[in-house]
Amino acid sequence: MTTPTTISSSGEATASTATRMLTFAATACLVVATVGQWLFGIYILLFYGKTTLTGDFARWNRVLPHGYVEGDWKGNLIVGSHVLLAAVLVIGGPLQLMSPIRQNFLRFHRWLGRTYVTTAILVSLAGLIMVWTRGTIGDLTQKISISLQAIYIISFALLAIRAARARRFDQHRAWALRLFMVTNGVWFFRVGLMGWLLINGGPVGFDPKTFTGPFLTALAVFTYALPVSLLVLEMYFHAQKKPDNTFRFITAAFIFLCTVIMAIGIFGATVGMWLPRI
Ligand code: HEM
């Protein structure tokens, strides 16, 4: 016979399984994202760092159609700062989220946090100038979407600083995580694109010459303008707060699914994009 005690203990077991699944999914996601971000960071340092140090700026144009323009030193400086400072974001971002570093090296966490926030704002401003003055591949929807992302980055960075200064650490954590998600929009875009190419065995749903088409429109909208990454994060926040086991299981499953897609995309981007360029 089922007694109230057995019901409550089986309820507790389900609750603890749901919580464990959620934590495990979030940890797996962070580990996979960290590996992928650092691979992107290594590519940035080896490609842009090396060409900058050796003065071989013309090589940027193998990757960026409007990367280096002879005689336009201001524009070139903006592009150079954008890509080199980007390394600080993709290498430093995951470090900020690691709790052992936060707990044991608080001064480093604070220093890196200030650097990250300032860099995110500078990289976004440089990106906006690049999109609207130098031109880039892609259509107007892609340009508007990435510009919206720059506005999210700048706004979330300022909100994260404001919460930290007011010592509202719960809010600071939430805004810092939102900032991390939108700052990684460009990384999600690359990983999403290369995962799609890998799964389909080539370009499907877009024209690789003009870099336009329904797939790229959807990818730009859902990584930049209406980021799915933010939706996943908000689900995670909600699942952590509300003792609703079903929602915790659904969120954990969704995070797992995103992690698998991300892992495929990271493999595709590393093998198909970053390694061949170095
Ligand atoms: C904040 C995180 C960002 C990072 C880490 C980042 C990183 C990069 C990197 C590494 C490149 C070189 C492309 C490559 O080698 O694959 C690049 C190019 C570029 N980025 Fe960003 N970026 C960020 C944000 C933005 C934003 C917010 C914008 C626009 C508002 C932007 C606009 C551009 C443009 C226009 C290019 C040149 C693309 C072309 O010539 O077609 N970036 N970015």
PDB file of C-alpha atoms and ligand atoms in Angstrom:
ATOM      1  CA  MET A   1       0.000   0.000   0.000  1.00  0.00           C
ATOM      2  CA  THR A   2       1.227   3.512  -0.804  1.00  0.00           C
ATOM      3  CA  THR A   3       1.628   5.633   2.289  1.00  0.00           C
ATOM      4  CA  PRO A   4       2.198   9.410   2.480  1.00  0.00           C
ATOM      5  CA  THR A   5       5.796   8.666   3.482  1.00  0.00           C
ATOM      6  CA  THR A   6       6.515   6.568   0.363  1.00  0.00           C
ATOM      7  CA  ILE A   7       4.810   9.191  -1.837  1.00  0.00           C
ATOM      8  CA  SER A   8       6.887  11.988  -0.332  1.00  0.00           C
ATOM      9  CA  SER A   9      10.157  10.022  -0.572  1.00  0.00           C
ATOM     10  CA  SER A  10       9.518   9.125  -4.221  1.00  0.00           C
ATOM     11  CA  GLY A  11       8.641  12.809  -4.834  1.00  0.00           C
ATOM     12  CA  GLU A  12      11.925  13.850  -3.228  1.00  0.00           C
ATOM     13  CA  ALA A  13      13.843  11.319  -5.365  1.00  0.00           C
ATOM     14  CA  THR A  14      12.239  12.699  -8.558  1.00  0.00           C
ATOM     15  CA  ALA A  15      13.017  16.254  -7.445  1.00  0.00           C
ATOM     16  CA  SER A  16      16.649  15.429  -6.763  1.00  0.00           C
ATOM     17  CA  THR A  17      16.973  13.571 -10.118  1.00  0.00           C
ATOM     18  CA  ALA A  18      15.460  16.580 -11.922  1.00  0.00           C
ATOM     19  CA  THR A  19      17.869  18.968 -10.155  1.00  0.00           C
ATOM     20  CA  ARG A  20      20.849  16.711 -10.876  1.00  0.00           C
ATOM     21  CA  MET A  21      19.879  16.422 -14.560  1.00  0.00           C
ATOM     22  CA  LEU A  22      19.579  20.195 -14.818  1.00  0.00           C
ATOM     23  CA  THR A  23      22.982  20.786 -13.214  1.00  0.00           C
ATOM     24  CA  PHE A  24      24.573  18.073 -15.344  1.00  0.00           C
ATOM     25  CA  ALA A  25      23.074  19.495 -18.557  1.00  0.00           C
ATOM     26  CA  ALA A  26      24.258  23.020 -17.702  1.00  0.00           C
ATOM     27  CA  THR A  27      27.763  21.768 -16.823  1.00  0.00           C
ATOM     28  CA  ALA A  28      28.031  19.690 -20.030  1.00  0.00           C
ATOM     29  CA  CYS A  29      26.899  22.713 -22.031  1.00  0.00           C
ATOM     30  CA  LEU A  30      29.496  24.961 -20.381  1.00  0.00           C
ATOM     31  CA  VAL A  31      32.306  22.429 -20.902  1.00  0.00           C
ATOM     32  CA  VAL A  32      31.485  21.964 -24.620  1.00  0.00           C
ATOM     33  CA  ALA A  33      31.056  25.737 -25.122  1.00  0.00           C
ATOM     34  CA  THR A  34      34.390  26.408 -23.376  1.00  0.00           C
ATOM     35  CA  VAL A  35      36.260  23.997 -25.657  1.00  0.00           C
ATOM     36  CA  GLY A  36      34.599  25.540 -28.733  1.00  0.00           C
ATOM     37  CA  GLN A  37      35.231  29.123 -27.643  1.00  0.00           C
ATOM     38  CA  TRP A  38      38.871  28.478 -26.872  1.00  0.00           C
ATOM     39  CA  LEU A  39      39.342  26.833 -30.282  1.00  0.00           C
ATOM     40  CA  PHE A  40      37.889  30.019 -31.830  1.00  0.00           C
ATOM     41  CA  GLY A  41      40.228  32.055 -29.597  1.00  0.00           C
ATOM     42  CA  ILE A  42      43.258  30.024 -30.714  1.00  0.00           C
ATOM     43  CA  TYR A  43      42.252  30.612 -34.357  1.00  0.00           C
ATOM     44  CA  ILE A  44      41.943  34.388 -33.750  1.00  0.00           C
ATOM     45  CA  LEU A  45      45.370  34.569 -32.078  1.00  0.00           C
ATOM     46  CA  LEU A  46      47.132  32.383 -34.642  1.00  0.00           C
ATOM     47  CA  PHE A  47      45.546  33.962 -37.724  1.00  0.00           C
ATOM     48  CA  TYR A  48      44.983  37.648 -36.837  1.00  0.00           C
ATOM     49  CA  GLY A  49      47.697  37.814 -34.160  1.00  0.00           C
ATOM     50  CA  LYS A  50      50.351  36.380 -36.464  1.00  0.00           C
ATOM     51  CA  THR A  51      49.387  38.433 -39.556  1.00  0.00           C
ATOM     52  CA  THR A  52      49.316  41.605 -37.421  1.00  0.00           C
ATOM     53  CA  LEU A  53      52.709  40.934 -35.838  1.00  0.00           C
ATOM     54  CA  THR A  54      54.303  40.181 -39.213  1.00  0.00           C
ATOM     55  CA  GLY A  55      52.560  43.133 -40.916  1.00  0.00           C
ATOM     56  CA  ASP A  56      50.929  40.754 -43.441  1.00  0.00           C
ATOM     57  CA  PHE A  57      47.562  42.576 -43.248  1.00  0.00           C
ATOM     58  CA  ALA A  58      46.636  41.685 -46.825  1.00  0.00           C
ATOM     59  CA  ARG A  59      46.057  38.103 -45.634  1.00  0.00           C
ATOM     60  CA  TRP A  60      42.976  39.325 -43.714  1.00  0.00           C
ATOM     61  CA  ASN A  61      41.249  39.626 -47.095  1.00  0.00           C
ATOM     62  CA  ARG A  62      41.391  35.864 -47.598  1.00  0.00           C
ATOM     63  CA  VAL A  63      38.828  35.694 -44.791  1.00  0.00           C
ATOM     64  CA  LEU A  64      37.185  39.143 -44.684  1.00  0.00           C
ATOM     65  CA  PRO A  65      36.154  40.659 -48.012  1.00  0.00           C
ATOM     66  CA  HIS A  66      36.573  44.176 -46.560  1.00  0.00           C
ATOM     67  CA  GLY A  67      39.234  43.423 -43.980  1.00  0.00           C
ATOM     68  CA  TYR A  68      42.243  45.409 -45.187  1.00  0.00           C
ATOM     69  CA  VAL A  69      41.856  48.428 -47.451  1.00  0.00           C
ATOM     70  CA  GLU A  70      45.107  49.995 -48.647  1.00  0.00           C
ATOM     71  CA  GLY A  71      45.433  53.600 -47.408  1.00  0.00           C
ATOM     72  CA  ASP A  72      42.420  53.488 -45.035  1.00  0.00           C
ATOM     73  CA  TRP A  73      44.405  53.303 -41.802  1.00  0.00           C
ATOM     74  CA  LYS A  74      41.443  54.308 -39.600  1.00  0.00           C
ATOM     75  CA  GLY A  75      39.183  51.591 -41.025  1.00  0.00           C
ATOM     76  CA  ASN A  76      42.002  49.022 -40.847  1.00  0.00           C
ATOM     77  CA  LEU A  77      42.682  49.970 -37.232  1.00  0.00           C
ATOM     78  CA  ILE A  78      39.006  49.437 -36.374  1.00  0.00           C
ATOM     79  CA  VAL A  79      38.956  46.011 -38.073  1.00  0.00           C
ATOM     80  CA  GLY A  80      42.254  45.027 -36.398  1.00  0.00           C
ATOM     81  CA  SER A  81      41.049  46.129 -32.948  1.00  0.00           C
ATOM     82  CA  HIS A  82      37.736  44.322 -33.467  1.00  0.00           C
ATOM     83  CA  VAL A  83      39.255  40.965 -34.326  1.00  0.00           C
ATOM     84  CA  LEU A  84      42.135  41.083 -31.837  1.00  0.00           C
ATOM     85  CA  LEU A  85      40.012  42.252 -28.895  1.00  0.00           C
ATOM     86  CA  ALA A  86      37.511  39.515 -29.810  1.00  0.00           C
ATOM     87  CA  ALA A  87      40.111  37.033 -28.472  1.00  0.00           C
ATOM     88  CA  VAL A  88      39.764  38.560 -24.980  1.00  0.00           C
ATOM     89  CA  LEU A  89      36.019  37.826 -25.089  1.00  0.00           C
ATOM     90  CA  VAL A  90      36.145  34.263 -26.344  1.00  0.00           C
ATOM     91  CA  ILE A  91      39.032  33.252 -24.078  1.00  0.00           C
ATOM     92  CA  GLY A  92      37.996  35.300 -21.031  1.00  0.00           C
ATOM     93  CA  GLY A  93      34.219  34.638 -21.133  1.00  0.00           C
ATOM     94  CA  PRO A  94      34.298  30.959 -20.092  1.00  0.00           C
ATOM     95  CA  LEU A  95      36.883  31.746 -17.356  1.00  0.00           C
ATOM     96  CA  GLN A  96      34.397  34.170 -15.769  1.00  0.00           C
ATOM     97  CA  LEU A  97      31.790  31.416 -15.464  1.00  0.00           C
ATOM     98  CA  MET A  98      34.001  28.867 -13.697  1.00  0.00           C
ATOM     99  CA  SER A  99      33.053  28.828 -10.014  1.00  0.00           C
ATOM    100  CA  PRO A 100      36.478  27.605  -8.725  1.00  0.00           C
ATOM    101  CA  ILE A 101      38.047  30.718 -10.317  1.00  0.00           C
ATOM    102  CA  ARG A 102      35.351  33.007  -8.882  1.00  0.00           C
ATOM    103  CA  GLN A 103      35.695  31.472  -5.432  1.00  0.00           C
ATOM    104  CA  ASN A 104      39.496  31.226  -5.210  1.00  0.00           C
ATOM    105  CA  PHE A 105      40.648  34.160  -7.324  1.00  0.00           C
ATOM    106  CA  LEU A 106      38.116  36.882  -6.642  1.00  0.00           C
ATOM    107  CA  ARG A 107      40.482  39.730  -7.580  1.00  0.00           C
ATOM    108  CA  PHE A 108      41.223  38.072 -10.925  1.00  0.00           C
ATOM    109  CA  HIS A 109      37.467  37.584 -11.491  1.00  0.00           C
ATOM    110  CA  ARG A 110      36.835  41.282 -10.823  1.00  0.00           C
ATOM    111  CA  TRP A 111      39.725  42.401 -13.031  1.00  0.00           C
ATOM    112  CA  LEU A 112      38.706  40.091 -15.883  1.00  0.00           C
ATOM    113  CA  GLY A 113      35.048  41.130 -15.447  1.00  0.00           C
ATOM    114  CA  ARG A 114      35.907  44.828 -15.946  1.00  0.00           C
ATOM    115  CA  THR A 115      38.138  43.974 -18.913  1.00  0.00           C
ATOM    116  CA  TYR A 116      35.436  41.737 -20.447  1.00  0.00           C
ATOM    117  CA  VAL A 117      32.681  44.331 -20.120  1.00  0.00           C
ATOM    118  CA  THR A 118      34.813  47.169 -21.553  1.00  0.00           C
ATOM    119  CA  THR A 119      36.063  44.941 -24.379  1.00  0.00           C
ATOM    120  CA  ALA A 120      32.522  43.748 -25.226  1.00  0.00           C
ATOM    121  CA  ILE A 121      31.410  47.382 -25.604  1.00  0.00           C
ATOM    122  CA  LEU A 122      34.450  48.345 -27.717  1.00  0.00           C
ATOM    123  CA  VAL A 123      34.186  45.275 -29.985  1.00  0.00           C
ATOM    124  CA  SER A 124      30.463  45.937 -30.514  1.00  0.00           C
ATOM    125  CA  LEU A 125      31.034  49.619 -31.372  1.00  0.00           C
ATOM    126  CA  ALA A 126      33.794  48.642 -33.810  1.00  0.00           C
ATOM    127  CA  GLY A 127      31.498  45.954 -35.280  1.00  0.00           C
ATOM    128  CA  LEU A 128      28.712  48.515 -35.802  1.00  0.00           C
ATOM    129  CA  ILE A 129      31.113  50.844 -37.631  1.00  0.00           C
ATOM    130  CA  MET A 130      32.331  47.941 -39.780  1.00  0.00           C
ATOM    131  CA  VAL A 131      28.813  46.817 -40.733  1.00  0.00           C
ATOM    132  CA  TRP A 132      27.490  50.258 -41.630  1.00  0.00           C
ATOM    133  CA  THR A 133      30.582  51.949 -43.150  1.00  0.00           C
ATOM    134  CA  ARG A 134      32.775  49.237 -44.693  1.00  0.00           C
ATOM    135  CA  GLY A 135      30.121  46.872 -45.860  1.00  0.00           C
ATOM    136  CA  THR A 136      30.096  43.149 -45.273  1.00  0.00           C
ATOM    137  CA  ILE A 137      28.743  39.986 -46.822  1.00  0.00           C
ATOM    138  CA  GLY A 138      25.063  39.159 -46.240  1.00  0.00           C
ATOM    139  CA  ASP A 139      21.772  41.020 -46.643  1.00  0.00           C
ATOM    140  CA  LEU A 140      19.997  43.799 -44.759  1.00  0.00           C
ATOM    141  CA  THR A 141      18.247  41.407 -42.334  1.00  0.00           C
ATOM    142  CA  GLN A 142      21.634  40.007 -41.307  1.00  0.00           C
ATOM    143  CA  LYS A 143      23.021  43.535 -40.843  1.00  0.00           C
ATOM    144  CA  ILE A 144      20.054  44.701 -38.781  1.00  0.00           C
ATOM    145  CA  SER A 145      20.094  41.498 -36.721  1.00  0.00           C
ATOM    146  CA  ILE A 146      23.798  41.753 -35.814  1.00  0.00           C
ATOM    147  CA  SER A 147      23.353  45.461 -35.038  1.00  0.00           C
ATOM    148  CA  LEU A 148      20.547  44.593 -32.613  1.00  0.00           C
ATOM    149  CA  GLN A 149      22.934  42.140 -31.020  1.00  0.00           C
ATOM    150  CA  ALA A 150      25.487  44.927 -30.545  1.00  0.00           C
ATOM    151  CA  ILE A 151      22.781  46.940 -28.744  1.00  0.00           C
ATOM    152  CA  TYR A 152      21.972  43.952 -26.475  1.00  0.00           C
ATOM    153  CA  ILE A 153      25.685  43.519 -25.682  1.00  0.00           C
ATOM    154  CA  ILE A 154      26.188  47.175 -24.754  1.00  0.00           C
ATOM    155  CA  SER A 155      22.957  47.302 -22.699  1.00  0.00           C
ATOM    156  CA  PHE A 156      23.580  44.028 -20.821  1.00  0.00           C
ATOM    157  CA  ALA A 157      27.195  45.042 -20.123  1.00  0.00           C
ATOM    158  CA  LEU A 158      26.015  48.309 -18.531  1.00  0.00           C
ATOM    159  CA  LEU A 159      23.285  46.501 -16.544  1.00  0.00           C
ATOM    160  CA  ALA A 160      25.820  43.917 -15.266  1.00  0.00           C
ATOM    161  CA  ILE A 161      28.138  46.723 -14.091  1.00  0.00           C
ATOM    162  CA  ARG A 162      25.277  48.625 -12.435  1.00  0.00           C
ATOM    163  CA  ALA A 163      24.112  45.539 -10.505  1.00  0.00           C
ATOM    164  CA  ALA A 164      27.684  44.738  -9.359  1.00  0.00           C
ATOM    165  CA  ARG A 165      28.228  48.331  -8.167  1.00  0.00           C
ATOM    166  CA  ALA A 166      24.952  48.202  -6.236  1.00  0.00           C
ATOM    167  CA  ARG A 167      26.127  44.859  -4.758  1.00  0.00           C
ATOM    168  CA  ARG A 168      22.985  43.113  -6.078  1.00  0.00           C
ATOM    169  CA  PHE A 169      24.897  39.949  -6.891  1.00  0.00           C
ATOM    170  CA  ASP A 170      21.929  37.825  -7.999  1.00  0.00           C
ATOM    171  CA  GLN A 171      21.063  40.403 -10.612  1.00  0.00           C
ATOM    172  CA  HIS A 172      24.733  40.840 -11.497  1.00  0.00           C
ATOM    173  CA  ARG A 173      25.018  37.074 -12.179  1.00  0.00           C
ATOM    174  CA  ALA A 174      21.870  37.108 -14.310  1.00  0.00           C
ATOM    175  CA  TRP A 175      22.986  40.092 -16.429  1.00  0.00           C
ATOM    176  CA  ALA A 176      26.539  38.739 -16.727  1.00  0.00           C
ATOM    177  CA  LEU A 177      25.180  35.409 -18.021  1.00  0.00           C
ATOM    178  CA  ARG A 178      22.863  37.210 -20.461  1.00  0.00           C
ATOM    179  CA  LEU A 179      25.861  39.260 -21.620  1.00  0.00           C
ATOM    180  CA  PHE A 180      27.870  36.058 -22.115  1.00  0.00           C
ATOM    181  CA  MET A 181      25.060  34.608 -24.271  1.00  0.00           C
ATOM    182  CA  VAL A 182      24.670  37.628 -26.560  1.00  0.00           C
ATOM    183  CA  THR A 183      28.410  38.243 -26.820  1.00  0.00           C
ATOM    184  CA  ASN A 184      28.673  34.705 -28.139  1.00  0.00           C
ATOM    185  CA  GLY A 185      26.083  35.359 -30.846  1.00  0.00           C
ATOM    186  CA  VAL A 186      28.812  35.607 -33.511  1.00  0.00           C
ATOM    187  CA  TRP A 187      30.261  32.317 -32.285  1.00  0.00           C
ATOM    188  CA  PHE A 188      26.809  30.630 -32.274  1.00  0.00           C
ATOM    189  CA  PHE A 189      26.325  31.908 -35.832  1.00  0.00           C
ATOM    190  CA  ARG A 190      29.575  30.331 -37.056  1.00  0.00           C
ATOM    191  CA  VAL A 191      28.995  27.095 -35.145  1.00  0.00           C
ATOM    192  CA  GLY A 192      25.377  26.923 -36.395  1.00  0.00           C
ATOM    193  CA  LEU A 193      26.441  27.539 -39.982  1.00  0.00           C
ATOM    194  CA  MET A 194      29.256  24.986 -39.965  1.00  0.00           C
ATOM    195  CA  GLY A 195      27.072  22.377 -38.189  1.00  0.00           C
ATOM    196  CA  TRP A 196      24.403  22.907 -40.896  1.00  0.00           C
ATOM    197  CA  LEU A 197      26.986  22.489 -43.686  1.00  0.00           C
ATOM    198  CA  LEU A 198      28.349  19.346 -42.052  1.00  0.00           C
ATOM    199  CA  ILE A 199      24.923  17.748 -41.565  1.00  0.00           C
ATOM    200  CA  ASN A 200      23.768  18.612 -45.113  1.00  0.00           C
ATOM    201  CA  GLY A 201      27.103  17.890 -46.783  1.00  0.00           C
ATOM    202  CA  GLY A 202      27.130  21.379 -48.369  1.00  0.00           C
ATOM    203  CA  PRO A 203      25.189  24.656 -48.592  1.00  0.00           C
ATOM    204  CA  VAL A 204      21.421  24.156 -48.376  1.00  0.00           C
ATOM    205  CA  GLY A 205      18.911  27.014 -48.040  1.00  0.00           C
ATOM    206  CA  PHE A 206      21.353  29.760 -49.012  1.00  0.00           C
ATOM    207  CA  ASP A 207      23.623  30.939 -51.789  1.00  0.00           C
ATOM    208  CA  PRO A 208      27.279  30.720 -50.664  1.00  0.00           C
ATOM    209  CA  LYS A 209      28.346  33.346 -53.238  1.00  0.00           C
ATOM    210  CA  THR A 210      26.014  36.135 -52.057  1.00  0.00           C
ATOM    211  CA  PHE A 211      25.795  34.700 -48.522  1.00  0.00           C
ATOM    212  CA  THR A 212      22.018  35.187 -48.540  1.00  0.00           C
ATOM    213  CA  GLY A 213      18.999  32.892 -48.355  1.00  0.00           C
ATOM    214  CA  PRO A 214      16.297  31.682 -45.946  1.00  0.00           C
ATOM    215  CA  PHE A 215      18.625  29.552 -43.825  1.00  0.00           C
ATOM    216  CA  LEU A 216      21.018  32.469 -43.174  1.00  0.00           C
ATOM    217  CA  THR A 217      18.114  34.860 -42.499  1.00  0.00           C
ATOM    218  CA  ALA A 218      16.715  32.440 -39.907  1.00  0.00           C
ATOM    219  CA  LEU A 219      20.166  31.823 -38.406  1.00  0.00           C
ATOM    220  CA  ALA A 220      20.855  35.583 -38.088  1.00  0.00           C
ATOM    221  CA  VAL A 221      17.450  36.252 -36.527  1.00  0.00           C
ATOM    222  CA  PHE A 222      17.678  33.398 -34.009  1.00  0.00           C
ATOM    223  CA  THR A 223      21.299  33.931 -33.020  1.00  0.00           C
ATOM    224  CA  TYR A 224      21.367  37.771 -33.045  1.00  0.00           C
ATOM    225  CA  ALA A 225      17.977  39.496 -33.060  1.00  0.00           C
ATOM    226  CA  LEU A 226      15.866  36.997 -31.071  1.00  0.00           C
ATOM    227  CA  PRO A 227      18.605  34.803 -29.605  1.00  0.00           C
ATOM    228  CA  VAL A 228      17.584  31.217 -28.786  1.00  0.00           C
ATOM    229  CA  SER A 229      20.550  31.208 -26.381  1.00  0.00           C
ATOM    230  CA  LEU A 230      18.735  33.793 -24.225  1.00  0.00           C
ATOM    231  CA  LEU A 231      15.556  31.700 -24.279  1.00  0.00           C
ATOM    232  CA  VAL A 232      17.524  28.661 -23.044  1.00  0.00           C
ATOM    233  CA  LEU A 233      19.142  30.785 -20.328  1.00  0.00           C
ATOM    234  CA  GLU A 234      15.798  32.192 -19.137  1.00  0.00           C
ATOM    235  CA  MET A 235      14.386  28.622 -19.043  1.00  0.00           C
ATOM    236  CA  TYR A 236      17.394  27.615 -16.944  1.00  0.00           C
ATOM    237  CA  PHE A 237      16.877  30.523 -14.506  1.00  0.00           C
ATOM    238  CA  HIS A 238      13.187  29.644 -14.203  1.00  0.00           C
ATOM    239  CA  ALA A 239      13.918  25.929 -13.715  1.00  0.00           C
ATOM    240  CA  GLN A 240      16.427  26.752 -10.959  1.00  0.00           C
ATOM    241  CA  LYS A 241      13.925  28.937  -9.094  1.00  0.00           C
ATOM    242  CA  LYS A 242      10.656  26.943  -9.417  1.00  0.00           C
ATOM    243  CA  PRO A 243      10.370  23.492  -7.842  1.00  0.00           C
ATOM    244  CA  ASP A 244       8.639  22.082 -10.946  1.00  0.00           C
ATOM    245  CA  ASN A 245      10.215  18.722 -11.854  1.00  0.00           C
ATOM    246  CA  THR A 246       8.596  18.423 -15.289  1.00  0.00           C
ATOM    247  CA  PHE A 247       9.904  21.840 -16.303  1.00  0.00           C
ATOM    248  CA  ARG A 248      13.368  20.942 -14.958  1.00  0.00           C
ATOM    249  CA  PHE A 249      13.427  17.731 -17.038  1.00  0.00           C
ATOM    250  CA  ILE A 250      12.245  19.585 -20.175  1.00  0.00           C
ATOM    251  CA  THR A 251      14.868  22.312 -19.678  1.00  0.00           C
ATOM    252  CA  ALA A 252      17.639  19.765 -19.072  1.00  0.00           C
ATOM    253  CA  ALA A 253      16.615  17.852 -22.237  1.00  0.00           C
ATOM    254  CA  PHE A 254      16.559  21.081 -24.279  1.00  0.00           C
ATOM    255  CA  ILE A 255      20.014  22.079 -22.976  1.00  0.00           C
ATOM    256  CA  PHE A 256      21.338  18.582 -23.868  1.00  0.00           C
ATOM    257  CA  LEU A 257      19.917  18.888 -27.381  1.00  0.00           C
ATOM    258  CA  CYS A 258      21.521  22.328 -27.831  1.00  0.00           C
ATOM    259  CA  THR A 259      24.815  20.927 -26.495  1.00  0.00           C
ATOM    260  CA  VAL A 260      24.820  18.085 -29.041  1.00  0.00           C
ATOM    261  CA  ILE A 261      24.054  20.510 -31.910  1.00  0.00           C
ATOM    262  CA  MET A 262      26.771  22.830 -30.585  1.00  0.00           C
ATOM    263  CA  ALA A 263      29.314  19.965 -30.440  1.00  0.00           C
ATOM    264  CA  ILE A 264      28.577  19.053 -34.097  1.00  0.00           C
ATOM    265  CA  GLY A 265      28.935  22.728 -35.081  1.00  0.00           C
ATOM    266  CA  ILE A 266      32.202  23.151 -33.157  1.00  0.00           C
ATOM    267  CA  PHE A 267      33.640  20.125 -34.951  1.00  0.00           C
ATOM    268  CA  GLY A 268      32.453  21.529 -38.304  1.00  0.00           C
ATOM    269  CA  ALA A 269      33.828  25.024 -37.597  1.00  0.00           C
ATOM    270  CA  THR A 270      37.192  23.717 -36.372  1.00  0.00           C
ATOM    271  CA  VAL A 271      37.758  21.332 -39.277  1.00  0.00           C
ATOM    272  CA  GLY A 272      36.065  23.376 -42.016  1.00  0.00           C
ATOM    273  CA  MET A 273      36.815  26.978 -41.023  1.00  0.00           C
ATOM    274  CA  TRP A 274      39.434  27.618 -38.336  1.00  0.00           C
ATOM    275  CA  LEU A 275      42.127  24.949 -38.911  1.00  0.00           C
ATOM    276  CA  PRO A 276      42.452  25.479 -42.706  1.00  0.00           C
ATOM    277  CA  ARG A 277      42.973  29.232 -42.195  1.00  0.00           C
ATOM    278  CA  ILE A 278      45.788  29.021 -39.669  1.00  0.00           C
TER     279      ILE A 278
HETATM  280  C1  HEM B   1      31.141  40.690 -29.263  1.00  0.00           C
HETATM  281  C2  HEM B   1      31.534  39.572 -29.814  1.00  0.00           C
HETATM  282  C3  HEM B   1      32.188  39.510 -31.160  1.00  0.00           C
HETATM  283  C4  HEM B   1      33.248  38.736 -31.485  1.00  0.00           C
HETATM  284  C5  HEM B   1      33.943  37.776 -30.542  1.00  0.00           C
HETATM  285  C6  HEM B   1      33.567  38.988 -32.880  1.00  0.00           C
HETATM  286  C7  HEM B   1      34.577  38.377 -33.577  1.00  0.00           C
HETATM  287  C8  HEM B   1      34.869  38.584 -34.898  1.00  0.00           C
HETATM  288  C9  HEM B   1      35.909  37.928 -35.648  1.00  0.00           C
HETATM  289  C10 HEM B   1      36.889  36.908 -35.080  1.00  0.00           C
HETATM  290  C11 HEM B   1      35.849  38.361 -36.909  1.00  0.00           C
HETATM  291  C12 HEM B   1      36.738  37.908 -38.067  1.00  0.00           C
HETATM  292  C13 HEM B   1      35.981  36.897 -38.903  1.00  0.00           C
HETATM  293  C14 HEM B   1      36.631  35.562 -38.922  1.00  0.00           C
HETATM  294  O1  HEM B   1      37.851  35.460 -39.007  1.00  0.00           O
HETATM  295  O2  HEM B   1      35.877  34.535 -38.831  1.00  0.00           O
HETATM  296  C15 HEM B   1      34.784  39.320 -36.988  1.00  0.00           C
HETATM  297  C16 HEM B   1      34.413  39.977 -38.140  1.00  0.00           C
HETATM  298  C17 HEM B   1      33.392  40.884 -38.208  1.00  0.00           C
HETATM  299  N1  HEM B   1      32.568  41.267 -37.175  1.00  0.00           N
HETATM  300 FE1  HEM B   1      32.664  40.635 -35.277  1.00  0.00          FE
HETATM  301  N2  HEM B   1      32.686  39.900 -33.363  1.00  0.00           N
HETATM  302  C18 HEM B   1      31.823  40.249 -32.361  1.00  0.00           C
HETATM  303  C19 HEM B   1      30.764  41.113 -32.436  1.00  0.00           C
HETATM  304  C20 HEM B   1      30.399  41.780 -33.563  1.00  0.00           C
HETATM  305  C21 HEM B   1      29.292  42.685 -33.657  1.00  0.00           C
HETATM  306  C22 HEM B   1      28.322  42.979 -32.518  1.00  0.00           C
HETATM  307  C23 HEM B   1      29.265  43.164 -34.926  1.00  0.00           C
HETATM  308  C24 HEM B   1      28.347  44.114 -35.573  1.00  0.00           C
HETATM  309  C25 HEM B   1      27.545  44.948 -34.984  1.00  0.00           C
HETATM  310  C26 HEM B   1      30.370  42.539 -35.632  1.00  0.00           C
HETATM  311  C27 HEM B   1      30.691  42.795 -36.948  1.00  0.00           C
HETATM  312  C28 HEM B   1      31.688  42.192 -37.656  1.00  0.00           C
HETATM  313  C29 HEM B   1      31.965  42.410 -39.057  1.00  0.00           C
HETATM  314  C30 HEM B   1      31.223  43.372 -39.977  1.00  0.00           C
HETATM  315  C31 HEM B   1      33.022  41.608 -39.406  1.00  0.00           C
HETATM  316  C32 HEM B   1      33.678  41.500 -40.789  1.00  0.00           C
HETATM  317  C33 HEM B   1      32.897  40.494 -41.603  1.00  0.00           C
HETATM  318  C34 HEM B   1      33.079  40.704 -43.100  1.00  0.00           C
HETATM  319  O3  HEM B   1      33.968  41.391 -43.550  1.00  0.00           O
HETATM  320  O4  HEM B   1      32.258  40.113 -43.825  1.00  0.00           O
HETATM  321  N3  HEM B   1      31.034  41.726 -34.776  1.00  0.00           N
HETATM  322  N4  HEM B   1      34.201  39.431 -35.751  1.00  0.00           N
END
